[in-house]
Coordinates of C-alpha atoms in Angstrom, one line a residue:
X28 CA 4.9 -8.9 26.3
X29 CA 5.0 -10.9 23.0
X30 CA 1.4 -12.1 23.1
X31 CA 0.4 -8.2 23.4
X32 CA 2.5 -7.0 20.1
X33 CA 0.8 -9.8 18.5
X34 CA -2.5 -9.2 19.4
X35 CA -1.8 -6.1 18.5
X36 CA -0.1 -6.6 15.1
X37 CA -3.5 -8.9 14.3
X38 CA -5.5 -5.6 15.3
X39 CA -4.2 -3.4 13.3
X40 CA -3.9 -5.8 10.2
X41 CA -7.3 -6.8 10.5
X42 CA -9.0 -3.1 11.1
X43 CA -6.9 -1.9 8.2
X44 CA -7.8 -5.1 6.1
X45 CA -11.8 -4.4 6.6
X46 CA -11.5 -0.7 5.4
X47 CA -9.6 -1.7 2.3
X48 CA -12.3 -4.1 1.7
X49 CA -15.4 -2.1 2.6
X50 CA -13.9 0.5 0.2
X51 CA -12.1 -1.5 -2.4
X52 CA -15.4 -3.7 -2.9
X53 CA -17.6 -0.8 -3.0
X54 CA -15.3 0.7 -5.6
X55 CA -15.2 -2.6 -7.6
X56 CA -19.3 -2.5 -7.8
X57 CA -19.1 1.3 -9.3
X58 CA -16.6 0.0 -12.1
X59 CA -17.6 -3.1 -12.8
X60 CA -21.3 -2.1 -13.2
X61 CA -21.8 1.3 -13.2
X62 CA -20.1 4.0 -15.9
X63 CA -19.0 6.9 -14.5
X64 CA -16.0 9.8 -15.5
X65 CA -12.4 8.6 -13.6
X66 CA -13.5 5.3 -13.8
X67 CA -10.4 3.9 -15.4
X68 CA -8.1 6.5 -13.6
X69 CA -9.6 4.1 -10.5
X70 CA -9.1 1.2 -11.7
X71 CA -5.5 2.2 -12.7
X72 CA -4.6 3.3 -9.1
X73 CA -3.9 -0.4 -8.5
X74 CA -1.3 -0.5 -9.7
X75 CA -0.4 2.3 -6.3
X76 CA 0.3 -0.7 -3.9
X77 CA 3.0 -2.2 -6.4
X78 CA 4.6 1.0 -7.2
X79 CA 4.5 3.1 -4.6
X80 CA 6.2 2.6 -1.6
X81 CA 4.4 3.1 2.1
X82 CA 7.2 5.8 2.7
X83 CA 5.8 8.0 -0.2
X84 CA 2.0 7.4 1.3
X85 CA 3.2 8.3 5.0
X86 CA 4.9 11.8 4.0
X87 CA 1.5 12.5 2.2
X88 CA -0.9 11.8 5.1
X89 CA 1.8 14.0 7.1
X90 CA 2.1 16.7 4.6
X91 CA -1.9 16.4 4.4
X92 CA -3.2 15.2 7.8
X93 CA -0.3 16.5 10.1
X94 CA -0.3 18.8 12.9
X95 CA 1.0 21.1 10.6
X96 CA 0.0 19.8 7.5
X97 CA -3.1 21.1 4.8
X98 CA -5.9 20.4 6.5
X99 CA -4.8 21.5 10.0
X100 CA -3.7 24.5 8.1
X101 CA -7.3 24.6 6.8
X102 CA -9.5 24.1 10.0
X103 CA -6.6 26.9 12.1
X104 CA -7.2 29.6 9.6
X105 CA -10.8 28.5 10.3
X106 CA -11.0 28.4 13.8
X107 CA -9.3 31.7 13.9
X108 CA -12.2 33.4 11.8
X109 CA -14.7 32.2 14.6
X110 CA -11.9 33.3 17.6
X111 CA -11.3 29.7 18.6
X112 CA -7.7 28.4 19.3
X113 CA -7.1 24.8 16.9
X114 CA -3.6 23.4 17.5
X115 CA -4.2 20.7 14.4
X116 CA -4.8 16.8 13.7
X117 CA -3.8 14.7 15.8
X118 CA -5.2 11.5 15.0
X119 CA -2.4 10.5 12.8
X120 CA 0.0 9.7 15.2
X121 CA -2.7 7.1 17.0
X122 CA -4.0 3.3 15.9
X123 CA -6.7 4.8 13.9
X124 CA -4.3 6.2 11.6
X125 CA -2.0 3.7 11.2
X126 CA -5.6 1.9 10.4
X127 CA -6.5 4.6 7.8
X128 CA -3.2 4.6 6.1
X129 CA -2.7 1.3 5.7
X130 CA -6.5 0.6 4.7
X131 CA -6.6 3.4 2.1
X132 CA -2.9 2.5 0.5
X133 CA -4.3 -1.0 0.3
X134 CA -7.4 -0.6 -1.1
X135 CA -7.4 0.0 -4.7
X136 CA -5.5 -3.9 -4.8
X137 CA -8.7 -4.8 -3.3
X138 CA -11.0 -2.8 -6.2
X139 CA -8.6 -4.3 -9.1
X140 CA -8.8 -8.3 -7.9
X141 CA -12.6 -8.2 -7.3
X142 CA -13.7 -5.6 -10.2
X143 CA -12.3 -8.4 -12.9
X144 CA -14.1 -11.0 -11.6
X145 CA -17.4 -8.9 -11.0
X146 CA -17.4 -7.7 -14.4
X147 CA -17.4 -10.8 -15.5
X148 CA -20.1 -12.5 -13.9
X149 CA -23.1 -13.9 -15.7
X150 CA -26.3 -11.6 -14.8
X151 CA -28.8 -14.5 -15.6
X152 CA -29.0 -16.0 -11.7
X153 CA -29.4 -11.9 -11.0
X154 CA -32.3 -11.4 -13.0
X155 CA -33.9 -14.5 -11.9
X156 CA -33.4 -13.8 -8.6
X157 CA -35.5 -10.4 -9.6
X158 CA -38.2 -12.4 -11.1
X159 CA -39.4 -14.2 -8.4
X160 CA -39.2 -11.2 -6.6
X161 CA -36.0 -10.4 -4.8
X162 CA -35.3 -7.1 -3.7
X163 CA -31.8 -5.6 -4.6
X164 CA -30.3 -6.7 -1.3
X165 CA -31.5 -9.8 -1.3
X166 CA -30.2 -10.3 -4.8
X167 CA -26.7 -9.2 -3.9
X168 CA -25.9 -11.3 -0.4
X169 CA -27.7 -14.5 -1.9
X170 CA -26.7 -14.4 -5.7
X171 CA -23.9 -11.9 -6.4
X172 CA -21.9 -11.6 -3.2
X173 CA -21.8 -15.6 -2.5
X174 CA -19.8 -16.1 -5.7
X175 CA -17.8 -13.2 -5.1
X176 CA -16.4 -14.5 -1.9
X177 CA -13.5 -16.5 -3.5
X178 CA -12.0 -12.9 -5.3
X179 CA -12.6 -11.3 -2.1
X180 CA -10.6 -13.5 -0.3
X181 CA -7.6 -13.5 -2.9
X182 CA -7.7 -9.4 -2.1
X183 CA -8.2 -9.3 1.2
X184 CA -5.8 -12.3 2.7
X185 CA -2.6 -10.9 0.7
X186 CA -3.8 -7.2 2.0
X187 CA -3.5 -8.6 5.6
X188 CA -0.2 -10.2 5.2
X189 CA 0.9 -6.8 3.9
X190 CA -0.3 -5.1 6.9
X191 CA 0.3 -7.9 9.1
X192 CA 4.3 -7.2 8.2
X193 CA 3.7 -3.3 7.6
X194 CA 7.0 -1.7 8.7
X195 CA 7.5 1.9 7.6
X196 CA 3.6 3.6 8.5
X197 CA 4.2 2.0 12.0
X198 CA 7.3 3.3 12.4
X199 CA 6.6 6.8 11.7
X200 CA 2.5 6.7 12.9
X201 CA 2.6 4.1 15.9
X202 CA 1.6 6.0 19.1
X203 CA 4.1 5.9 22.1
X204 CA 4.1 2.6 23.6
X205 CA 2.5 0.8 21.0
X206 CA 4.4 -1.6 18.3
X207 CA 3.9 -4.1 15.9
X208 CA 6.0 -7.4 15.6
X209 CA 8.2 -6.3 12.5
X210 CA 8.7 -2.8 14.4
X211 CA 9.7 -5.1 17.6
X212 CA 11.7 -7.5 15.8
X213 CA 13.8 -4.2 14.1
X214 CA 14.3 -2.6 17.5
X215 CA 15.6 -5.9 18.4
X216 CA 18.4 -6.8 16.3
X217 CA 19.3 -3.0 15.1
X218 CA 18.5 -0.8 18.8
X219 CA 19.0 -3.5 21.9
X220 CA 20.6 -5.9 19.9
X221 CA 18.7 -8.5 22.1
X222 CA 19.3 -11.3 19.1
X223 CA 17.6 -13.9 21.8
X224 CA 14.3 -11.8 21.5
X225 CA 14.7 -10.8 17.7
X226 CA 14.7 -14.8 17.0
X227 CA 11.3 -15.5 19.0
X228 CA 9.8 -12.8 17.4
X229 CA 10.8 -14.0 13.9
X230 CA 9.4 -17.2 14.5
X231 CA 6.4 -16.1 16.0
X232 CA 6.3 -13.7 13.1
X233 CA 7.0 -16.5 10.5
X234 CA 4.3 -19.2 12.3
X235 CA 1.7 -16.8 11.9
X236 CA 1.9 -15.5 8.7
X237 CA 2.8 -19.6 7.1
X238 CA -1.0 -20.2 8.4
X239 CA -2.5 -17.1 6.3
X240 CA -0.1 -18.3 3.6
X241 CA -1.6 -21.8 3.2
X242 CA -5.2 -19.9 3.8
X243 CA -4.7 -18.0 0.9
X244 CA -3.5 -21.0 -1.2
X245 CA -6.8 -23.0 -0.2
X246 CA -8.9 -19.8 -1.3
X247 CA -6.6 -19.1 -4.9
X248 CA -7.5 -22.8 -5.8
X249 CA -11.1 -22.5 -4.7
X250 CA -11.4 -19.4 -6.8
X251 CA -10.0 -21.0 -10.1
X252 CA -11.9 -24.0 -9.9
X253 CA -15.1 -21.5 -10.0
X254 CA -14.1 -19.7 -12.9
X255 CA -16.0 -22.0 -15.1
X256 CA -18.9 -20.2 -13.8
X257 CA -18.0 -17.0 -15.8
X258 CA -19.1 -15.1 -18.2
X259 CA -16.3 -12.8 -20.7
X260 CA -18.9 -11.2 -22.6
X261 CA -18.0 -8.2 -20.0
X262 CA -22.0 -7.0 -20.4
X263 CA -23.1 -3.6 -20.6
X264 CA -22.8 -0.9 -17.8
X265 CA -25.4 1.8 -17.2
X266 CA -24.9 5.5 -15.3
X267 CA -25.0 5.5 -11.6
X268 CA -28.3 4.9 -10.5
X269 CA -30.3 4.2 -13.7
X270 CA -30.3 1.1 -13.6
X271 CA -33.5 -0.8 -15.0
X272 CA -34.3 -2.5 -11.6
X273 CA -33.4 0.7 -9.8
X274 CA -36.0 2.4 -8.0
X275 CA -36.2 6.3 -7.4
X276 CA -35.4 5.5 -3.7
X277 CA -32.5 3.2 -4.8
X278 CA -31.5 5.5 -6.8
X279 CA -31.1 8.4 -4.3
X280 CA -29.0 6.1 -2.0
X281 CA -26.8 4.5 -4.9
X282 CA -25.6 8.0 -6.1
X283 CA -25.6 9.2 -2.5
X284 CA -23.4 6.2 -1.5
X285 CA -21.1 7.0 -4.4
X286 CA -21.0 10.5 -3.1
X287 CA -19.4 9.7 -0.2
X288 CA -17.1 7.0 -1.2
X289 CA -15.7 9.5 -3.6
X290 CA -15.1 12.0 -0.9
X291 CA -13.2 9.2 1.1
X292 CA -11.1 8.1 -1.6
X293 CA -10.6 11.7 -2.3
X294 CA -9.8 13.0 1.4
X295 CA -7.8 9.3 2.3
X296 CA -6.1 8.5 -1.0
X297 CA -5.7 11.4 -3.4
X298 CA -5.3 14.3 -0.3
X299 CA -1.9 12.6 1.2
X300 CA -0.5 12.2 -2.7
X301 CA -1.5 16.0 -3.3
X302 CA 0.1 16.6 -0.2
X303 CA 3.5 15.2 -1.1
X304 CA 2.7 17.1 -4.3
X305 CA 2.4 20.6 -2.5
X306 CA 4.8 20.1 0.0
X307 CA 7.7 19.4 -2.6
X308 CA 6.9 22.6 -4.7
X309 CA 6.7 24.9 -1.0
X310 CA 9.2 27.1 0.4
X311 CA 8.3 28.7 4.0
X312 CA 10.3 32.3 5.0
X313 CA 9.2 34.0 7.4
X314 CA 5.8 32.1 8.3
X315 CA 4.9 32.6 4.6
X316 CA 4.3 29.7 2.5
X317 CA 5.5 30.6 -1.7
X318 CA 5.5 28.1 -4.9
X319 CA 9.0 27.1 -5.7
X320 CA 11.7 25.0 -7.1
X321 CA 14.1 25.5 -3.9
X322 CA 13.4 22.1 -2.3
X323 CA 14.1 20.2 -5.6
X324 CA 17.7 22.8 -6.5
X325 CA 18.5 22.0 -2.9
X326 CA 18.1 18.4 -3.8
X327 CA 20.0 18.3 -7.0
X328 CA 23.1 19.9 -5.4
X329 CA 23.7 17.3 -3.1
X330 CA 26.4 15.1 -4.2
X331 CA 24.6 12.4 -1.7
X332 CA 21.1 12.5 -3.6
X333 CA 23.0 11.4 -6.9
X334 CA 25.1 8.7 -5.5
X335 CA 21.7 7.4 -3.6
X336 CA 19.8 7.7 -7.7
X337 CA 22.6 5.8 -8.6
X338 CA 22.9 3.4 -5.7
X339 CA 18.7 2.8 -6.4
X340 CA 18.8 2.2 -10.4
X341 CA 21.9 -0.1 -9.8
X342 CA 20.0 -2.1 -7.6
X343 CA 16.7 -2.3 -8.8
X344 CA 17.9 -3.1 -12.4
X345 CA 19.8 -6.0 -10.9
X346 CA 17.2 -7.0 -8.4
X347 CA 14.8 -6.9 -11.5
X348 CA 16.4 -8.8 -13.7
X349 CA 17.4 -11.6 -11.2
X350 CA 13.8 -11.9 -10.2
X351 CA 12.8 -12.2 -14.2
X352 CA 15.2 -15.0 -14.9
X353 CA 14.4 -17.0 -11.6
X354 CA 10.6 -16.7 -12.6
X355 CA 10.6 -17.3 -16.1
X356 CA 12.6 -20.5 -15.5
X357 CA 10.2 -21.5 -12.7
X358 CA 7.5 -21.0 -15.0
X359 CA 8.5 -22.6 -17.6
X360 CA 9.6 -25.7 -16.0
X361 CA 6.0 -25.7 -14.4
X362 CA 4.4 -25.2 -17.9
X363 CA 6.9 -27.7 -19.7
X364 CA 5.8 -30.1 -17.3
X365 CA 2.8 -29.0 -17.1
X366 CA 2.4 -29.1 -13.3
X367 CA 0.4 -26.2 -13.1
X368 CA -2.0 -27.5 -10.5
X369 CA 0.5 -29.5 -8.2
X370 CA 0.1 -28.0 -4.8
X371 CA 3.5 -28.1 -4.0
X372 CA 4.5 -26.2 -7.1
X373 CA 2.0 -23.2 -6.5
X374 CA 2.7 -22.9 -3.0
X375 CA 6.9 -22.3 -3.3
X376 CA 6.3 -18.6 -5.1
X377 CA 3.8 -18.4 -2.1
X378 CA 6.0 -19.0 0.7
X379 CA 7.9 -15.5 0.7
X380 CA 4.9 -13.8 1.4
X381 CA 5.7 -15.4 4.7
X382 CA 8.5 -14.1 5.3
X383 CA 8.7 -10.3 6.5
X384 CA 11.9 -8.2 5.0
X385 CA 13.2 -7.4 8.5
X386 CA 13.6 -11.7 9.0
X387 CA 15.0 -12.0 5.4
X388 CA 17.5 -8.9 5.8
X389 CA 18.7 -10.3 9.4
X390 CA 19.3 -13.6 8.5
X391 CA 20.9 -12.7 5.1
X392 CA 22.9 -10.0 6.7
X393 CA 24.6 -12.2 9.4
X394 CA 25.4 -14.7 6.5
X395 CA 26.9 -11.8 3.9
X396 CA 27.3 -9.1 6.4
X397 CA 25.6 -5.7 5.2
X398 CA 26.9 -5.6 1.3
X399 CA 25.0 -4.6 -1.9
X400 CA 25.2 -8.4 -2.7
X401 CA 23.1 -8.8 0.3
X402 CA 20.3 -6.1 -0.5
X403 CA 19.8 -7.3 -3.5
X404 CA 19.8 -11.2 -2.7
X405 CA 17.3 -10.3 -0.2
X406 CA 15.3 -7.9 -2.5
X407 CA 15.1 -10.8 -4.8
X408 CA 13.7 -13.6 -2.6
X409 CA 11.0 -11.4 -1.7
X410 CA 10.1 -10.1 -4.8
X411 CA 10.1 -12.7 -7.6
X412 CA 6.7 -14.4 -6.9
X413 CA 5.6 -11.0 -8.4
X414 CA 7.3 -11.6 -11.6
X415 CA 6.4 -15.4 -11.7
X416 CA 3.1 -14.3 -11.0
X417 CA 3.1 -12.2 -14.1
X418 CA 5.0 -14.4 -16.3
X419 CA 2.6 -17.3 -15.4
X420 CA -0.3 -15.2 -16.4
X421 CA 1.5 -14.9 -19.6
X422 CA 2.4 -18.4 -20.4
X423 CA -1.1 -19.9 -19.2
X424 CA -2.6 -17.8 -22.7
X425 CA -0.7 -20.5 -24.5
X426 CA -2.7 -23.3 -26.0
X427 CA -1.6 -27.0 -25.5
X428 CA -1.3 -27.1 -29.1
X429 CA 0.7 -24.0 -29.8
X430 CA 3.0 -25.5 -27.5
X431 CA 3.1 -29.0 -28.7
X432 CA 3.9 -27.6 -32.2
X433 CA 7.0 -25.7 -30.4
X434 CA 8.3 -28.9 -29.0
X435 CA 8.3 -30.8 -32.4
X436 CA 10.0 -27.9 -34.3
X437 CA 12.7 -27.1 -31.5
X438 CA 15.9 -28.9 -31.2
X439 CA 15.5 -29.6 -27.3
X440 CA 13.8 -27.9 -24.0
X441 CA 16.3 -25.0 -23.7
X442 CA 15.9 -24.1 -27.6
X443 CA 12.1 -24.2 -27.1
X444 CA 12.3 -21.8 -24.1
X445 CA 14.6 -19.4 -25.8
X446 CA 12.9 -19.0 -29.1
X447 CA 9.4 -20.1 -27.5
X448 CA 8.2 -19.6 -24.6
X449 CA 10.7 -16.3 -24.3
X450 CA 9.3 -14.0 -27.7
X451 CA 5.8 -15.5 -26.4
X452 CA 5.8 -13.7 -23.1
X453 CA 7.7 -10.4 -23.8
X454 CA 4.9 -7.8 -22.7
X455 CA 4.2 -9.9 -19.6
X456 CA 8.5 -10.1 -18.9
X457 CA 8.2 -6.1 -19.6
X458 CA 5.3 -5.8 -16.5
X459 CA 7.5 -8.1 -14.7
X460 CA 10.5 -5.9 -14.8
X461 CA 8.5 -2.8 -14.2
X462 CA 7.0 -3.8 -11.2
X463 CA 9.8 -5.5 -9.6
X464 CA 12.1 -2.6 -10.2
X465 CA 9.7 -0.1 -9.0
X466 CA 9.5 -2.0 -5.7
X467 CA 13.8 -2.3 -5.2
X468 CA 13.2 1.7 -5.8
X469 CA 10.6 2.1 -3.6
X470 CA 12.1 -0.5 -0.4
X471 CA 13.7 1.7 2.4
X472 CA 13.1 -1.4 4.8
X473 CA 15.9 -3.7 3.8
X474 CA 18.9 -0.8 3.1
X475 CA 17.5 0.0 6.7
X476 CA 17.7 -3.2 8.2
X477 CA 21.2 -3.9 6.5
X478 CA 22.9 -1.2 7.8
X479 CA 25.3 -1.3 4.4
X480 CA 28.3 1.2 5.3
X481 CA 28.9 4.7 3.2
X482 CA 25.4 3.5 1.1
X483 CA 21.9 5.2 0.2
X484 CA 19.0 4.7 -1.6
X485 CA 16.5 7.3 -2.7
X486 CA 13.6 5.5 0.0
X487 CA 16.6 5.3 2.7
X488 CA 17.5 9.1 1.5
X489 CA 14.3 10.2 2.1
X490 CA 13.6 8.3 5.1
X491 CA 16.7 10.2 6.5
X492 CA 15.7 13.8 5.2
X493 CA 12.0 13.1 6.9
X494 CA 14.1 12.6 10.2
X495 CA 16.2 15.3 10.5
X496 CA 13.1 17.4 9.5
X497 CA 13.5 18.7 6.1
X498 CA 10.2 17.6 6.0
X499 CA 9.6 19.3 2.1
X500 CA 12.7 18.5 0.9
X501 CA 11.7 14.7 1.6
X502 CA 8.7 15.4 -0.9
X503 CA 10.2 16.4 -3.5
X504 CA 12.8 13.2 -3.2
X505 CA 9.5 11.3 -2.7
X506 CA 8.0 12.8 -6.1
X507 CA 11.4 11.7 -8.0
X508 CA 10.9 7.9 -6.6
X509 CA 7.6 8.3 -7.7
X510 CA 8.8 9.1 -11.2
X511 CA 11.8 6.7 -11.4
X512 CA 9.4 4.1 -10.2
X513 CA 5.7 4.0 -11.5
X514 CA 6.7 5.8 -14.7
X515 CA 8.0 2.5 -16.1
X516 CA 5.5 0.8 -14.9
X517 CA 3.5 2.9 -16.5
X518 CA 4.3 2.2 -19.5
X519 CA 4.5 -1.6 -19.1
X520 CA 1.5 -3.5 -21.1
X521 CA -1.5 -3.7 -18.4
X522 CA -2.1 -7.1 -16.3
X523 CA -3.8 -8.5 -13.8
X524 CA -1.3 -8.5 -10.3
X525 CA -3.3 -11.0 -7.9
X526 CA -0.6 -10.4 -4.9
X527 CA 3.1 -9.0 -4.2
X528 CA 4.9 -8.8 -1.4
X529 CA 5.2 -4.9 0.7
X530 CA 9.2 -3.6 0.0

């Protein structure tokens, strides 16, 4: 029974894992070497996976691909024009669109990682290639794609974990008879309260995932040692399908390819976000859908919604700030020492990605019992390798003799971090904060999985208005974690995420 839920877990995380490549790589050759209008509003959408959570993106591909959702809506009011009966989409409640979920939320990760090493690529072995006479396609899976492999592999293996450990879009989209290993492992310890199974399952769970864990290490390394290779020039980008090796044929397919890959992203990435959008701002009486403000009144009333708010922005603030003082110390320590490339080192802020929440809010659950302390010691330990992988980014700007110079004029290690290594890193601290504090908002897993008595959280609020099927009431408390959440990050000072772990 176990060997099917995995085989099945590895299904679904590796069919959603090759549509968030497919797309997010075909999106990273448009913005990396083509110019085109939206084309840092895409880019910018990778910061999605970090910010919002997978409960936001399920009640938008139900408000948008449901049975009775916009596009059902849509294709009835159609099919009754032409007299034929259409009782709506169905497809979402199957293994293709758990698949299509998960591929599409992932996907702009995918477009961020690769599109910064792409544009940055030297075009000299390119035009080379073109002048002993490679076509196009040749050019691309001998010259360009080969040296792409190692960013392609830093997206895609951290997209599969995510998948691998997906939770909430299973839950809600997993047909009838169907599960994944976290989904069993929940059921386990929360519904039968069969601990014997819960524990094979977590370290069947654990094995797995350690594997693509020390997979992604190899391929991080392998990626940085090639990054002598590149060029920062960032070289010029012409309009699609003018480019100066581009024939008229080319041409045709380039902007017919970008065609449709805008009317994906469009129909599988923007469509379930409008829908949330819609659904918040609808009122149905009497069959007949209005515009209104009822859902979000109806909200604000509630004396639980604003205990919940407060519950969340409690938590995440301390959950973020734990997570910034564990990584910055980390970090320094590595940099003072200046152990950057010991293995051991880089492969600790690695290891949670290993661990799936349901295992971390078990474990520490039975040890604390469910408490606030709990949620946010767990929310912790999965989230700051996020921060650490900011603050790293941050302190690795620093020239060895920047930092020499600190360590002659400060009066030990702990004054050097404090009026060092601290003012030097504040933007990348700022990003740190914003992300991880976006994710406690966002998590409805762990305040699930803890069971913490007379508590909420906006995602756990949500989760429980979705249930008892005040479906666009759930929207509109999906659109305020949206803004609590991404609108700090936001405002944070752009950089470069490589990974995080799903709330």
């Amino acid at each position: 029974m176990v060997i099917h839920i995995l085989l099945y877990t590895l299904y679904t995380a590796l069919l959603s894992t090759l549509i968030a490549c497919v797309i997010g790589v075909s999106a990273a050759f448009f913005t990396a070497r083509r110019s085109f209008a939206g084309r840092r509003l895409l880019l910018a959408a990778g910061i999605v996976p970090l910010c919002v959570p997978p409960l936001v993106i399920a009640l938008g591909y139900v408000s948008f691909f449901g049975v009775n959702g916009i596009v059902s809506s849509w294709l009835k009011g159609l099919a009754r024009l032409t007299g034929r009966h259409f009782d709506g989409l169905t497809f979402l409640y199957t293994t293709a669109g758990v698949v299509i979920a998960q591929g599409f939320y992932n996907f702009p990760l995918v477009t961020r990682i690769v599109n910064d090493t792409w544009e940055r690529l030297p075009r000299d072995n390119e035009n080379a290639a073109r002048l002993l006479g490679a076509g196009e396609c040749r050019v691309f899976f001998t010259v360009t794609l080969p040296r792409l492999s190692g960013a392609i592999g830093a997206a895609c293996i951290p997209v599969f974990l995510f998948c691998f450990f997906s939770f909430m879009i299973v839950l809600l989209f997993s047909p009838p008879g169907t599960t994944t290993l976290e989904v069993e492992l929940y059921h386990s310890v929360r519904t039968t309260l069969n601990m014997g199974a819960g524990a094979k399952i977590a370290v069947i769970e654990t094995v797995c995932a350690l594997w693509i864990v020390f997979l992604y290490s190899y391929v991080i390394r392998k990626n940085q040692s090639g990054v002598e290779g590149l060029s920062f020039s960032g070289g010029q980008r012409c309009g699609i399908g003018k480019s100066d090796f581009c024939s008229r044929r080319r041409a045709i397919f380039e902007i017919a390819f970008f065609i449709i890959l805008l009317i994906l992203i469009l129909l599988f990435f923007v469509g379930p976000g409008a829908g949330v959008l819609i659904s918040a701002f609808t009122q149905k009486k009497q069959n007949v859908e209005s515009f209104s403000f009822e859902q979000f009144r109806n909200l604000f009333k509630a004396t639980t919604f604003w205990k919940s708010f407060g519950y969340s922005v409690v938590v995440g603030f301390c959950t973020a700030t734990l997570c910034c003082l564990i990584a910055f110390v980390y970090s320094v320590i590595v940099r003072m020492k200046s152990r950057q490339n010991v293995i051991a080192l880089q492969m600790i802020p690695l290891l949670p990605m290993a661990i799936s929440s349901v295992v971390v809010g078990w474990v520490l659950g039975l040890i604390f019992g469910g408490s606030i302390f709990a949620l946010v010691i767990c929310q912790t330990l999965l989230y700051w390798p996020v921060a650490y992988k900011q603050i790293q980014n941050g302190l690795n700007q620093l020239t060895d003799d920047t930092q020499n110079a600190a360590f002659v004029l400060s009066r030990g290690s702990f004054d050097c971090a404090v009026r060092f290594y601290l003012p030097s890193c504040h933007n990348v601290m700022k990003t740190a904060f914003s992300y991880c504090f976006a994710m406690s908002i966002g998590d409805a897993t762990l305040p699930l999985v803890l069971a913490i008595p007379n508590f909420s959280t906006l995602a756990l609020y949500t989760y429980r208005l979705a249930g008892a099927f005040r479906f666009n009431q759930a929207c509109a408390c999906a659109l305020v974690i949206i803004l609590v959440a991404v609108f700090p990050s936001l405002r944070a000072k752009r950089s470069n995420p490589q990974f995080n772990k799903e709330e």
